[in-house]
């Protein structure tokens, strides 16, 4: 995640303790500040069910209305939570499908909290009403992220169900009324990025506390949107607009704005700041370098357990399985020194290819999202095709380009 509020506006936010090694926001005492980003325990995205009441066109898990028969039972799920607590993961993000489709969700949330785990929910919001929201508050859910990919019919078209927008808005209001920290999640595509102004107006008018703008990862049904990925030029325009509106919001009330799944947003914001505010640019680069981007993200700071109990390097890398919690505890799977992909991901700088080899921002970006490279080129250490910085911006010389061509690493960018 690239925290635009922190990097571009210099405003400390919740989560900086884990993201940048800074305790500046009165974060809960149990939030252990890691000494180094590479030593973080992972945030675990747990697709607790494959069932969903919507059919989103960009769903990375290709969820359906039916539960997967391999889903963990309540007792098995509690066993996983025991292990995650003992392993001291900082956050368990309950996702799906739609997590509220699982009838034992509240029991699992309550159990997780009794184990000292911080719980977060990723939901489409359509199933949240007053009583549900109050129950979520009662079991001490830390945050609810509601997926909203546009205003009105635009969101409904993404969700595949008419009326999904109105139900989601109702769910957001119910969550806010219950005192739950509530935010938005939006995936940027050519279909909706021109509607960003409407999204920011919604964030302001509804007093949303946090909004995350995800760059599309073509996983699951999201593969069908490959031709709707933003061009590099459109991505730059979108990030520029997000920075501008984030700064506007901070003048009125603090709102945490983040971009997700494209680590190059960090160096891009740094380059913007070099022209606008040199001292803030210096601080932003310090934070980005501590974080390390992809160097300490997938395979270190983020992990996934899917609805069938399979463990993956992140929630999009479902075509590669590290292990199965039915067979081994998550902690053992994640700590396996012989797992080849994890070993490489934790030493990315050694394996990185293409222009990332010579990029002056490698220690701040880490080469981008490895799973996107794997999907695009069949090579997890190729450059991220979503990198929109020019060769001049990253400092690639003509001689280095010749070396890349010689080594067969002049990967064609298709976006």
mmCIF file of C-alpha atoms in Angstrom:
data_model
loop_
_atom_site.group_PDB
_atom_site.id
_atom_site.type_symbol
_atom_site.label_atom_id
_atom_site.label_comp_id
_atom_site.label_asym_id
_atom_site.label_seq_id
_atom_site.Cartn_x
_atom_site.Cartn_y
_atom_site.Cartn_z
ATOM 1 C CA UNK A 1 0.000 0.000 0.000
ATOM 2 C CA UNK A 2 1.119 3.537 -0.803
ATOM 3 C CA UNK A 3 -0.194 5.914 1.826
ATOM 4 C CA UNK A 4 -0.886 9.105 -0.147
ATOM 5 C CA UNK A 5 -2.021 10.960 2.974
ATOM 6 C CA UNK A 6 1.289 10.204 4.692
ATOM 7 C CA UNK A 7 3.687 10.543 1.772
ATOM 8 C CA UNK A 8 2.169 13.396 -0.194
ATOM 9 C CA UNK A 9 0.543 15.390 2.598
ATOM 10 C CA UNK A 10 2.849 14.527 5.506
ATOM 11 C CA UNK A 11 -0.074 13.511 7.727
ATOM 12 C CA UNK A 12 0.539 10.532 10.046
ATOM 13 C CA UNK A 13 -2.176 7.878 9.934
ATOM 14 C CA UNK A 14 -3.157 4.653 11.617
ATOM 15 C CA UNK A 15 -1.080 1.764 10.331
ATOM 16 C CA UNK A 16 2.146 3.772 9.959
ATOM 17 C CA UNK A 17 3.644 1.641 12.730
ATOM 18 C CA UNK A 18 3.497 -1.406 10.472
ATOM 19 C CA UNK A 19 3.875 0.273 7.088
ATOM 20 C CA UNK A 20 6.759 2.611 7.913
ATOM 21 C CA UNK A 21 8.006 1.551 11.334
ATOM 22 C CA UNK A 22 6.618 4.731 12.917
ATOM 23 C CA UNK A 23 4.355 4.929 15.960
ATOM 24 C CA UNK A 24 2.858 8.394 15.583
ATOM 25 C CA UNK A 25 -0.899 7.994 15.731
ATOM 26 C CA UNK A 26 -1.721 6.455 19.096
ATOM 27 C CA UNK A 27 -1.932 2.998 17.565
ATOM 28 C CA UNK A 28 -3.032 0.270 19.954
ATOM 29 C CA UNK A 29 -0.308 -0.712 22.360
ATOM 30 C CA UNK A 30 -0.314 -4.304 21.159
ATOM 31 C CA UNK A 31 0.747 -3.139 17.683
ATOM 32 C CA UNK A 32 4.394 -4.210 17.730
ATOM 33 C CA UNK A 33 6.560 -1.857 15.665
ATOM 34 C CA UNK A 34 8.872 -4.069 13.572
ATOM 35 C CA UNK A 35 12.586 -3.308 13.651
ATOM 36 C CA UNK A 36 12.831 -3.871 9.896
ATOM 37 C CA UNK A 37 10.195 -4.333 7.199
ATOM 38 C CA UNK A 38 11.727 -7.653 6.222
ATOM 39 C CA UNK A 39 11.021 -9.014 9.696
ATOM 40 C CA UNK A 40 7.301 -8.284 9.661
ATOM 41 C CA UNK A 41 4.799 -11.036 10.216
ATOM 42 C CA UNK A 42 2.270 -11.090 7.386
ATOM 43 C CA UNK A 43 -1.137 -9.528 7.298
ATOM 44 C CA UNK A 44 -3.231 -12.584 6.449
ATOM 45 C CA UNK A 45 -6.002 -12.160 3.889
ATOM 46 C CA UNK A 46 -8.342 -15.034 4.684
ATOM 47 C CA UNK A 47 -10.961 -15.811 2.066
ATOM 48 C CA UNK A 48 -13.149 -17.356 4.708
ATOM 49 C CA UNK A 49 -15.772 -18.408 2.140
ATOM 50 C CA UNK A 50 -16.073 -18.650 -1.618
ATOM 51 C CA UNK A 51 -19.763 -17.791 -1.514
ATOM 52 C CA UNK A 52 -20.971 -14.340 -2.553
ATOM 53 C CA UNK A 53 -24.330 -12.690 -3.191
ATOM 54 C CA UNK A 54 -22.915 -10.606 -6.063
ATOM 55 C CA UNK A 55 -20.979 -11.465 -9.215
ATOM 56 C CA UNK A 56 -18.349 -8.778 -9.635
ATOM 57 C CA UNK A 57 -16.660 -8.604 -13.015
ATOM 58 C CA UNK A 58 -13.210 -8.157 -11.475
ATOM 59 C CA UNK A 59 -13.432 -10.711 -8.638
ATOM 60 C CA UNK A 60 -9.942 -12.130 -8.122
ATOM 61 C CA UNK A 61 -11.309 -15.285 -6.482
ATOM 62 C CA UNK A 62 -14.043 -15.980 -9.076
ATOM 63 C CA UNK A 63 -16.591 -16.408 -6.285
ATOM 64 C CA UNK A 64 -20.051 -17.885 -6.851
ATOM 65 C CA UNK A 65 -23.283 -18.132 -4.874
ATOM 66 C CA UNK A 66 -22.350 -21.593 -3.562
ATOM 67 C CA UNK A 67 -20.039 -22.405 -0.666
ATOM 68 C CA UNK A 68 -16.968 -24.466 -1.410
ATOM 69 C CA UNK A 69 -17.398 -27.885 0.239
ATOM 70 C CA UNK A 70 -13.719 -27.739 1.240
ATOM 71 C CA UNK A 71 -14.264 -24.687 3.464
ATOM 72 C CA UNK A 72 -12.908 -25.107 6.952
ATOM 73 C CA UNK A 73 -15.380 -26.005 9.669
ATOM 74 C CA UNK A 74 -15.817 -23.687 12.636
ATOM 75 C CA UNK A 75 -13.507 -25.785 14.799
ATOM 76 C CA UNK A 76 -10.895 -26.005 12.035
ATOM 77 C CA UNK A 77 -11.088 -22.238 11.496
ATOM 78 C CA UNK A 78 -10.576 -21.639 15.226
ATOM 79 C CA UNK A 79 -7.518 -23.873 15.038
ATOM 80 C CA UNK A 80 -6.131 -21.639 12.287
ATOM 81 C CA UNK A 81 -6.798 -18.579 14.442
ATOM 82 C CA UNK A 82 -4.951 -20.225 17.331
ATOM 83 C CA UNK A 83 -1.962 -20.691 15.070
ATOM 84 C CA UNK A 84 -2.118 -17.144 13.639
ATOM 85 C CA UNK A 85 -2.262 -15.697 17.141
ATOM 86 C CA UNK A 86 0.708 -17.767 18.305
ATOM 87 C CA UNK A 87 2.580 -16.700 15.143
ATOM 88 C CA UNK A 88 1.808 -13.083 16.076
ATOM 89 C CA UNK A 89 0.389 -11.905 12.765
ATOM 90 C CA UNK A 90 -0.601 -8.220 13.040
ATOM 91 C CA UNK A 91 -3.963 -8.415 11.274
ATOM 92 C CA UNK A 92 -6.394 -11.027 9.977
ATOM 93 C CA UNK A 93 -8.454 -9.667 7.087
ATOM 94 C CA UNK A 94 -11.653 -11.692 6.691
ATOM 95 C CA UNK A 95 -12.598 -11.648 3.020
ATOM 96 C CA UNK A 96 -14.405 -13.854 0.541
ATOM 97 C CA UNK A 97 -16.473 -14.186 -1.496
ATOM 98 C CA UNK A 98 -18.603 -12.223 0.890
ATOM 99 C CA UNK A 99 -17.565 -13.007 4.484
ATOM 100 C CA UNK A 100 -21.030 -12.201 5.827
ATOM 101 C CA UNK A 101 -22.332 -15.220 3.882
ATOM 102 C CA UNK A 102 -20.636 -17.410 6.516
ATOM 103 C CA UNK A 103 -23.010 -18.002 9.404
ATOM 104 C CA UNK A 104 -20.252 -18.541 11.950
ATOM 105 C CA UNK A 105 -18.427 -15.323 11.032
ATOM 106 C CA UNK A 106 -19.307 -13.550 14.288
ATOM 107 C CA UNK A 107 -18.160 -16.511 16.352
ATOM 108 C CA UNK A 108 -14.843 -16.532 14.484
ATOM 109 C CA UNK A 109 -14.391 -12.774 14.834
ATOM 110 C CA UNK A 110 -15.080 -12.925 18.545
ATOM 111 C CA UNK A 111 -12.728 -15.855 18.975
ATOM 112 C CA UNK A 112 -9.978 -14.069 17.034
ATOM 113 C CA UNK A 113 -10.229 -11.011 19.271
ATOM 114 C CA UNK A 114 -10.051 -13.130 22.432
ATOM 115 C CA UNK A 115 -6.777 -14.463 21.025
ATOM 116 C CA UNK A 116 -5.411 -10.937 20.694
ATOM 117 C CA UNK A 117 -5.779 -10.745 16.922
ATOM 118 C CA UNK A 118 -6.774 -7.540 15.177
ATOM 119 C CA UNK A 119 -9.651 -8.226 12.776
ATOM 120 C CA UNK A 120 -10.612 -6.434 9.571
ATOM 121 C CA UNK A 121 -13.415 -7.229 7.114
ATOM 122 C CA UNK A 122 -13.504 -6.758 3.352
ATOM 123 C CA UNK A 123 -17.132 -6.751 2.220
ATOM 124 C CA UNK A 124 -19.407 -5.569 -0.567
ATOM 125 C CA UNK A 125 -21.518 -3.908 2.129
ATOM 126 C CA UNK A 126 -24.885 -5.037 0.775
ATOM 127 C CA UNK A 127 -25.645 -7.385 3.684
ATOM 128 C CA UNK A 128 -24.885 -4.894 6.446
ATOM 129 C CA UNK A 129 -27.867 -3.442 8.270
ATOM 130 C CA UNK A 130 -28.315 -2.057 11.759
ATOM 131 C CA UNK A 131 -28.244 -5.278 13.760
ATOM 132 C CA UNK A 132 -25.364 -6.748 11.725
ATOM 133 C CA UNK A 133 -23.359 -3.539 12.187
ATOM 134 C CA UNK A 134 -23.965 -3.529 15.937
ATOM 135 C CA UNK A 135 -22.869 -7.148 16.198
ATOM 136 C CA UNK A 136 -19.674 -6.335 14.282
ATOM 137 C CA UNK A 137 -19.038 -3.511 16.713
ATOM 138 C CA UNK A 138 -19.728 -5.776 19.679
ATOM 139 C CA UNK A 139 -17.063 -8.265 18.527
ATOM 140 C CA UNK A 140 -14.535 -5.425 18.203
ATOM 141 C CA UNK A 141 -13.887 -5.477 14.454
ATOM 142 C CA UNK A 142 -11.176 -2.859 13.876
ATOM 143 C CA UNK A 143 -12.126 -1.778 10.366
ATOM 144 C CA UNK A 144 -14.578 -2.503 7.570
ATOM 145 C CA UNK A 145 -13.561 -1.939 3.958
ATOM 146 C CA UNK A 146 -16.555 -1.714 1.602
ATOM 147 C CA UNK A 147 -15.977 -2.320 -2.102
ATOM 148 C CA UNK A 148 -17.458 0.445 -4.239
ATOM 149 C CA UNK A 149 -16.310 0.801 -7.837
ATOM 150 C CA UNK A 150 -18.318 3.811 -8.891
ATOM 151 C CA UNK A 151 -21.414 5.800 -8.101
ATOM 152 C CA UNK A 152 -24.884 4.479 -8.900
ATOM 153 C CA UNK A 153 -25.219 2.277 -11.972
ATOM 154 C CA UNK A 154 -21.451 2.225 -12.531
ATOM 155 C CA UNK A 155 -21.017 0.246 -9.316
ATOM 156 C CA UNK A 156 -23.976 -1.996 -10.200
ATOM 157 C CA UNK A 157 -22.379 -2.850 -13.542
ATOM 158 C CA UNK A 158 -19.176 -3.892 -11.758
ATOM 159 C CA UNK A 159 -21.142 -5.883 -9.191
ATOM 160 C CA UNK A 160 -23.389 -7.655 -11.675
ATOM 161 C CA UNK A 161 -26.525 -6.934 -9.607
ATOM 162 C CA UNK A 162 -28.939 -4.004 -9.925
ATOM 163 C CA UNK A 163 -29.371 -2.043 -6.698
ATOM 164 C CA UNK A 164 -25.977 -3.086 -5.271
ATOM 165 C CA UNK A 165 -24.897 0.550 -4.939
ATOM 166 C CA UNK A 166 -27.896 1.602 -2.853
ATOM 167 C CA UNK A 167 -27.519 -1.442 -0.597
ATOM 168 C CA UNK A 168 -23.797 -0.770 -0.152
ATOM 169 C CA UNK A 169 -24.442 2.871 0.764
ATOM 170 C CA UNK A 170 -27.041 1.733 3.281
ATOM 171 C CA UNK A 171 -24.491 -0.714 4.711
ATOM 172 C CA UNK A 172 -21.862 2.030 5.001
ATOM 173 C CA UNK A 173 -24.282 4.262 6.901
ATOM 174 C CA UNK A 174 -25.277 1.430 9.226
ATOM 175 C CA UNK A 175 -21.615 0.680 9.958
ATOM 176 C CA UNK A 176 -20.872 4.342 10.649
ATOM 177 C CA UNK A 177 -23.916 4.674 12.901
ATOM 178 C CA UNK A 178 -22.665 1.686 14.896
ATOM 179 C CA UNK A 179 -19.340 3.437 15.442
ATOM 180 C CA UNK A 180 -17.305 1.176 13.169
ATOM 181 C CA UNK A 181 -14.286 2.591 11.359
ATOM 182 C CA UNK A 182 -15.425 2.299 7.759
ATOM 183 C CA UNK A 183 -13.711 2.875 4.424
ATOM 184 C CA UNK A 184 -13.992 2.274 0.686
ATOM 185 C CA UNK A 185 -12.125 -0.003 -1.720
ATOM 186 C CA UNK A 186 -12.145 0.770 -5.449
ATOM 187 C CA UNK A 187 -10.400 -0.950 -8.360
ATOM 188 C CA UNK A 188 -9.182 1.432 -11.056
ATOM 189 C CA UNK A 189 -9.990 0.509 -14.654
ATOM 190 C CA UNK A 190 -10.717 2.377 -17.881
ATOM 191 C CA UNK A 191 -14.386 1.839 -17.073
ATOM 192 C CA UNK A 192 -14.406 3.957 -13.931
ATOM 193 C CA UNK A 193 -11.290 6.092 -13.523
ATOM 194 C CA UNK A 194 -12.931 9.123 -15.108
ATOM 195 C CA UNK A 195 -15.473 8.947 -12.281
ATOM 196 C CA UNK A 196 -12.864 9.557 -9.568
ATOM 197 C CA UNK A 197 -14.239 13.049 -8.910
ATOM 198 C CA UNK A 198 -17.606 11.529 -8.011
ATOM 199 C CA UNK A 199 -15.920 9.036 -5.681
ATOM 200 C CA UNK A 200 -14.062 11.794 -3.859
ATOM 201 C CA UNK A 201 -17.270 13.805 -3.574
ATOM 202 C CA UNK A 202 -18.898 10.749 -2.017
ATOM 203 C CA UNK A 203 -15.969 10.278 0.381
ATOM 204 C CA UNK A 204 -16.283 13.885 1.505
ATOM 205 C CA UNK A 205 -20.064 14.070 1.754
ATOM 206 C CA UNK A 206 -20.366 10.772 3.612
ATOM 207 C CA UNK A 207 -17.395 11.528 5.895
ATOM 208 C CA UNK A 208 -15.619 8.327 4.893
ATOM 209 C CA UNK A 209 -12.500 7.804 7.017
ATOM 210 C CA UNK A 210 -10.399 5.871 4.533
ATOM 211 C CA UNK A 211 -10.358 5.020 0.821
ATOM 212 C CA UNK A 212 -8.074 2.582 -1.000
ATOM 213 C CA UNK A 213 -7.636 2.787 -4.776
ATOM 214 C CA UNK A 214 -6.488 -0.566 -6.142
ATOM 215 C CA UNK A 215 -4.669 -1.003 -9.440
ATOM 216 C CA UNK A 216 -6.256 -3.892 -11.337
ATOM 217 C CA UNK A 217 -4.615 -7.306 -10.993
ATOM 218 C CA UNK A 218 -5.993 -9.641 -13.701
ATOM 219 C CA UNK A 219 -6.731 -12.620 -11.463
ATOM 220 C CA UNK A 220 -9.898 -14.726 -11.389
ATOM 221 C CA UNK A 221 -12.697 -13.005 -13.293
ATOM 222 C CA UNK A 222 -10.455 -9.963 -13.386
ATOM 223 C CA UNK A 223 -8.668 -11.622 -16.317
ATOM 224 C CA UNK A 224 -11.676 -10.610 -18.390
ATOM 225 C CA UNK A 225 -10.818 -6.956 -17.758
ATOM 226 C CA UNK A 226 -7.268 -7.203 -19.099
ATOM 227 C CA UNK A 227 -8.106 -4.921 -22.009
ATOM 228 C CA UNK A 228 -9.626 -2.433 -19.561
ATOM 229 C CA UNK A 229 -6.403 -1.894 -17.609
ATOM 230 C CA UNK A 230 -5.383 1.719 -17.407
ATOM 231 C CA UNK A 231 -2.708 2.799 -19.834
ATOM 232 C CA UNK A 232 0.445 4.204 -18.301
ATOM 233 C CA UNK A 233 -0.684 7.698 -19.198
ATOM 234 C CA UNK A 234 -4.089 7.155 -17.605
ATOM 235 C CA UNK A 235 -2.439 5.760 -14.488
ATOM 236 C CA UNK A 236 -0.312 8.866 -14.116
ATOM 237 C CA UNK A 237 -3.397 11.034 -14.553
ATOM 238 C CA UNK A 238 -5.273 8.993 -11.947
ATOM 239 C CA UNK A 239 -2.462 9.196 -9.373
ATOM 240 C CA UNK A 240 -2.093 12.940 -10.008
ATOM 241 C CA UNK A 241 -5.805 13.408 -9.406
ATOM 242 C CA UNK A 242 -5.754 11.235 -6.274
ATOM 243 C CA UNK A 243 -2.890 13.306 -4.857
ATOM 244 C CA UNK A 244 -4.676 16.565 -5.646
ATOM 245 C CA UNK A 245 -7.952 15.483 -4.062
ATOM 246 C CA UNK A 246 -6.179 13.963 -1.051
ATOM 247 C CA UNK A 247 -4.549 17.314 -0.349
ATOM 248 C CA UNK A 248 -7.948 19.033 -0.707
ATOM 249 C CA UNK A 249 -9.533 16.635 1.776
ATOM 250 C CA UNK A 250 -6.843 17.153 4.420
ATOM 251 C CA UNK A 251 -7.688 20.870 4.529
ATOM 252 C CA UNK A 252 -11.194 19.935 5.706
ATOM 253 C CA UNK A 253 -10.825 16.768 7.762
ATOM 254 C CA UNK A 254 -8.293 13.962 7.840
ATOM 255 C CA UNK A 255 -9.114 11.202 5.413
ATOM 256 C CA UNK A 256 -6.676 8.354 4.836
ATOM 257 C CA UNK A 257 -6.164 7.822 1.098
ATOM 258 C CA UNK A 258 -4.052 4.955 -0.195
ATOM 259 C CA UNK A 259 -3.240 3.308 -3.507
ATOM 260 C CA UNK A 260 -2.691 -0.440 -3.624
ATOM 261 C CA UNK A 261 -1.021 -3.051 -5.854
ATOM 262 C CA UNK A 262 1.365 -0.784 -7.733
ATOM 263 C CA UNK A 263 4.458 0.010 -5.706
ATOM 264 C CA UNK A 264 5.723 2.446 -8.332
ATOM 265 C CA UNK A 265 3.147 4.963 -7.088
ATOM 266 C CA UNK A 266 5.608 5.665 -4.271
ATOM 267 C CA UNK A 267 8.537 6.814 -6.463
ATOM 268 C CA UNK A 268 6.085 8.688 -8.690
ATOM 269 C CA UNK A 269 4.810 10.662 -5.691
ATOM 270 C CA UNK A 270 8.429 11.261 -4.666
ATOM 271 C CA UNK A 271 9.184 12.750 -8.086
ATOM 272 C CA UNK A 272 6.117 14.990 -7.774
ATOM 273 C CA UNK A 273 7.279 16.153 -4.375
ATOM 274 C CA UNK A 274 10.768 16.958 -5.661
ATOM 275 C CA UNK A 275 9.156 19.690 -7.722
ATOM 276 C CA UNK A 276 6.702 20.822 -5.045
ATOM 277 C CA UNK A 277 8.224 20.277 -1.608
ATOM 278 C CA UNK A 278 11.826 19.035 -1.405
ATOM 279 C CA UNK A 279 11.853 18.449 2.357
ATOM 280 C CA UNK A 280 8.730 16.336 2.176
ATOM 281 C CA UNK A 281 10.204 14.462 -0.786
ATOM 282 C CA UNK A 282 13.208 13.521 1.354
ATOM 283 C CA UNK A 283 10.979 12.233 4.157
ATOM 284 C CA UNK A 284 8.789 10.330 1.699
ATOM 285 C CA UNK A 285 11.804 8.531 0.251
ATOM 286 C CA UNK A 286 12.976 7.596 3.742
ATOM 287 C CA UNK A 287 9.579 6.047 4.482
ATOM 288 C CA UNK A 288 9.427 4.264 1.120
ATOM 289 C CA UNK A 289 12.926 2.865 1.543
ATOM 290 C CA UNK A 290 12.154 1.573 5.047
ATOM 291 C CA UNK A 291 9.043 -0.116 3.670
ATOM 292 C CA UNK A 292 10.888 -1.527 0.656
ATOM 293 C CA UNK A 293 7.798 -1.969 -1.501
ATOM 294 C CA UNK A 294 7.712 -5.384 -3.135
ATOM 295 C CA UNK A 295 10.974 -6.400 -1.468
ATOM 296 C CA UNK A 296 9.045 -7.073 1.748
ATOM 297 C CA UNK A 297 5.449 -7.346 0.565
ATOM 298 C CA UNK A 298 4.241 -10.550 -1.118
ATOM 299 C CA UNK A 299 5.737 -13.498 0.708
ATOM 300 C CA UNK A 300 6.721 -11.391 3.731
ATOM 301 C CA UNK A 301 4.212 -8.717 4.743
ATOM 302 C CA UNK A 302 1.123 -10.197 3.067
ATOM 303 C CA UNK A 303 -0.218 -13.747 2.811
ATOM 304 C CA UNK A 304 -3.430 -15.466 1.777
ATOM 305 C CA UNK A 305 -5.448 -18.431 2.966
ATOM 306 C CA UNK A 306 -8.177 -19.244 0.454
ATOM 307 C CA UNK A 307 -11.634 -20.693 1.041
ATOM 308 C CA UNK A 308 -10.318 -24.245 0.618
ATOM 309 C CA UNK A 309 -7.523 -23.785 3.153
ATOM 310 C CA UNK A 310 -4.753 -23.374 0.580
ATOM 311 C CA UNK A 311 -1.995 -20.890 1.413
ATOM 312 C CA UNK A 312 -0.758 -18.487 -1.281
ATOM 313 C CA UNK A 313 1.923 -15.753 -1.432
ATOM 314 C CA UNK A 314 -0.889 -13.193 -1.732
ATOM 315 C CA UNK A 315 -4.591 -13.166 -2.561
ATOM 316 C CA UNK A 316 -4.003 -12.837 -6.317
ATOM 317 C CA UNK A 317 -1.429 -15.634 -6.611
ATOM 318 C CA UNK A 318 -3.981 -18.400 -6.368
ATOM 319 C CA UNK A 319 -2.317 -20.380 -9.171
ATOM 320 C CA UNK A 320 0.605 -21.103 -6.827
ATOM 321 C CA UNK A 321 -0.004 -22.986 -3.579
ATOM 322 C CA UNK A 322 2.481 -23.009 -0.726
ATOM 323 C CA UNK A 323 0.601 -25.532 1.385
ATOM 324 C CA UNK A 324 -2.730 -26.468 2.933
ATOM 325 C CA UNK A 325 -3.809 -25.648 6.501
ATOM 326 C CA UNK A 326 -5.718 -28.926 6.570
ATOM 327 C CA UNK A 327 -2.306 -30.607 6.477
ATOM 328 C CA UNK A 328 0.126 -28.198 8.149
ATOM 329 C CA UNK A 329 -0.281 -25.062 10.279
ATOM 330 C CA UNK A 330 -0.027 -21.772 8.441
ATOM 331 C CA UNK A 331 2.979 -20.788 10.567
ATOM 332 C CA UNK A 332 4.875 -23.885 9.464
ATOM 333 C CA UNK A 333 3.990 -23.376 5.805
ATOM 334 C CA UNK A 334 5.019 -19.711 5.922
ATOM 335 C CA UNK A 335 8.283 -20.458 7.719
ATOM 336 C CA UNK A 336 9.380 -23.314 5.456
ATOM 337 C CA UNK A 337 12.963 -22.456 4.396
ATOM 338 C CA UNK A 338 12.795 -24.935 1.521
ATOM 339 C CA UNK A 339 9.786 -23.377 -0.243
ATOM 340 C CA UNK A 340 11.367 -22.111 -3.503
ATOM 341 C CA UNK A 341 9.082 -19.200 -4.361
ATOM 342 C CA UNK A 342 9.031 -17.829 -0.810
ATOM 343 C CA UNK A 343 12.816 -18.077 -0.658
ATOM 344 C CA UNK A 344 13.130 -16.065 -3.876
ATOM 345 C CA UNK A 345 10.481 -13.512 -2.928
ATOM 346 C CA UNK A 346 12.361 -12.822 0.290
ATOM 347 C CA UNK A 347 15.491 -12.107 -1.734
ATOM 348 C CA UNK A 348 13.864 -10.333 -4.677
ATOM 349 C CA UNK A 349 16.774 -7.989 -5.413
ATOM 350 C CA UNK A 350 18.908 -11.032 -6.237
ATOM 351 C CA UNK A 351 16.453 -12.382 -8.822
ATOM 352 C CA UNK A 352 14.899 -9.236 -10.328
ATOM 353 C CA UNK A 353 15.161 -8.838 -14.095
ATOM 354 C CA UNK A 354 14.641 -6.274 -16.815
ATOM 355 C CA UNK A 355 14.863 -2.562 -16.186
ATOM 356 C CA UNK A 356 14.225 -3.159 -12.464
ATOM 357 C CA UNK A 357 17.829 -4.447 -12.244
ATOM 358 C CA UNK A 358 19.152 -0.944 -12.830
ATOM 359 C CA UNK A 359 16.289 1.153 -11.499
ATOM 360 C CA UNK A 360 17.368 3.802 -9.002
ATOM 361 C CA UNK A 361 14.131 3.221 -7.071
ATOM 362 C CA UNK A 362 14.537 -0.535 -6.546
ATOM 363 C CA UNK A 363 15.006 -0.191 -2.775
ATOM 364 C CA UNK A 364 11.837 1.927 -2.529
ATOM 365 C CA UNK A 365 9.605 0.086 -5.021
ATOM 366 C CA UNK A 366 11.039 -3.419 -4.991
ATOM 367 C CA UNK A 367 10.190 -4.037 -8.628
ATOM 368 C CA UNK A 368 6.415 -3.848 -8.393
ATOM 369 C CA UNK A 369 3.839 -6.595 -7.993
ATOM 370 C CA UNK A 370 5.532 -9.930 -8.676
ATOM 371 C CA UNK A 371 2.292 -11.789 -9.364
ATOM 372 C CA UNK A 372 1.408 -9.336 -12.150
ATOM 373 C CA UNK A 373 4.783 -10.077 -13.747
ATOM 374 C CA UNK A 374 4.168 -13.808 -13.395
ATOM 375 C CA UNK A 375 0.781 -13.489 -15.096
ATOM 376 C CA UNK A 376 2.107 -11.287 -17.894
ATOM 377 C CA UNK A 377 5.395 -13.011 -18.704
ATOM 378 C CA UNK A 378 5.320 -16.351 -16.904
ATOM 379 C CA UNK A 379 8.270 -15.023 -14.899
ATOM 380 C CA UNK A 380 7.744 -13.756 -11.367
ATOM 381 C CA UNK A 381 10.883 -11.617 -11.510
ATOM 382 C CA UNK A 382 10.277 -9.842 -14.779
ATOM 383 C CA UNK A 383 9.391 -6.144 -14.584
ATOM 384 C CA UNK A 384 5.862 -5.278 -13.510
ATOM 385 C CA UNK A 385 4.055 -4.327 -16.757
ATOM 386 C CA UNK A 386 2.090 -1.738 -14.771
ATOM 387 C CA UNK A 387 5.246 0.302 -14.088
ATOM 388 C CA UNK A 388 4.591 3.648 -15.772
ATOM 389 C CA UNK A 389 7.857 5.455 -15.052
ATOM 390 C CA UNK A 390 9.997 6.230 -18.101
ATOM 391 C CA UNK A 391 13.541 4.951 -18.560
ATOM 392 C CA UNK A 392 14.742 8.497 -17.962
ATOM 393 C CA UNK A 393 12.843 8.764 -14.680
ATOM 394 C CA UNK A 394 14.267 5.516 -13.322
ATOM 395 C CA UNK A 395 17.767 6.291 -14.622
ATOM 396 C CA UNK A 396 18.297 3.543 -17.195
ATOM 397 C CA UNK A 397 21.211 4.258 -19.543
ATOM 398 C CA UNK A 398 21.690 3.233 -23.175
ATOM 399 C CA UNK A 399 24.473 0.878 -22.101
ATOM 400 C CA UNK A 400 22.195 -0.794 -19.573
ATOM 401 C CA UNK A 401 19.489 -1.218 -22.213
ATOM 402 C CA UNK A 402 22.065 -2.989 -24.380
ATOM 403 C CA UNK A 403 22.923 -5.310 -21.498
ATOM 404 C CA UNK A 404 19.247 -6.145 -20.978
ATOM 405 C CA UNK A 405 18.816 -6.966 -24.653
ATOM 406 C CA UNK A 406 21.937 -9.157 -24.554
ATOM 407 C CA UNK A 407 20.543 -11.057 -21.562
ATOM 408 C CA UNK A 408 17.099 -11.472 -23.099
ATOM 409 C CA UNK A 409 15.560 -9.173 -20.508
ATOM 410 C CA UNK A 410 14.160 -6.396 -22.686
ATOM 411 C CA UNK A 411 10.595 -7.386 -21.835
ATOM 412 C CA UNK A 412 7.909 -5.909 -24.063
ATOM 413 C CA UNK A 413 5.442 -3.730 -22.149
ATOM 414 C CA UNK A 414 1.882 -4.323 -23.383
ATOM 415 C CA UNK A 415 -0.091 -1.790 -21.344
#
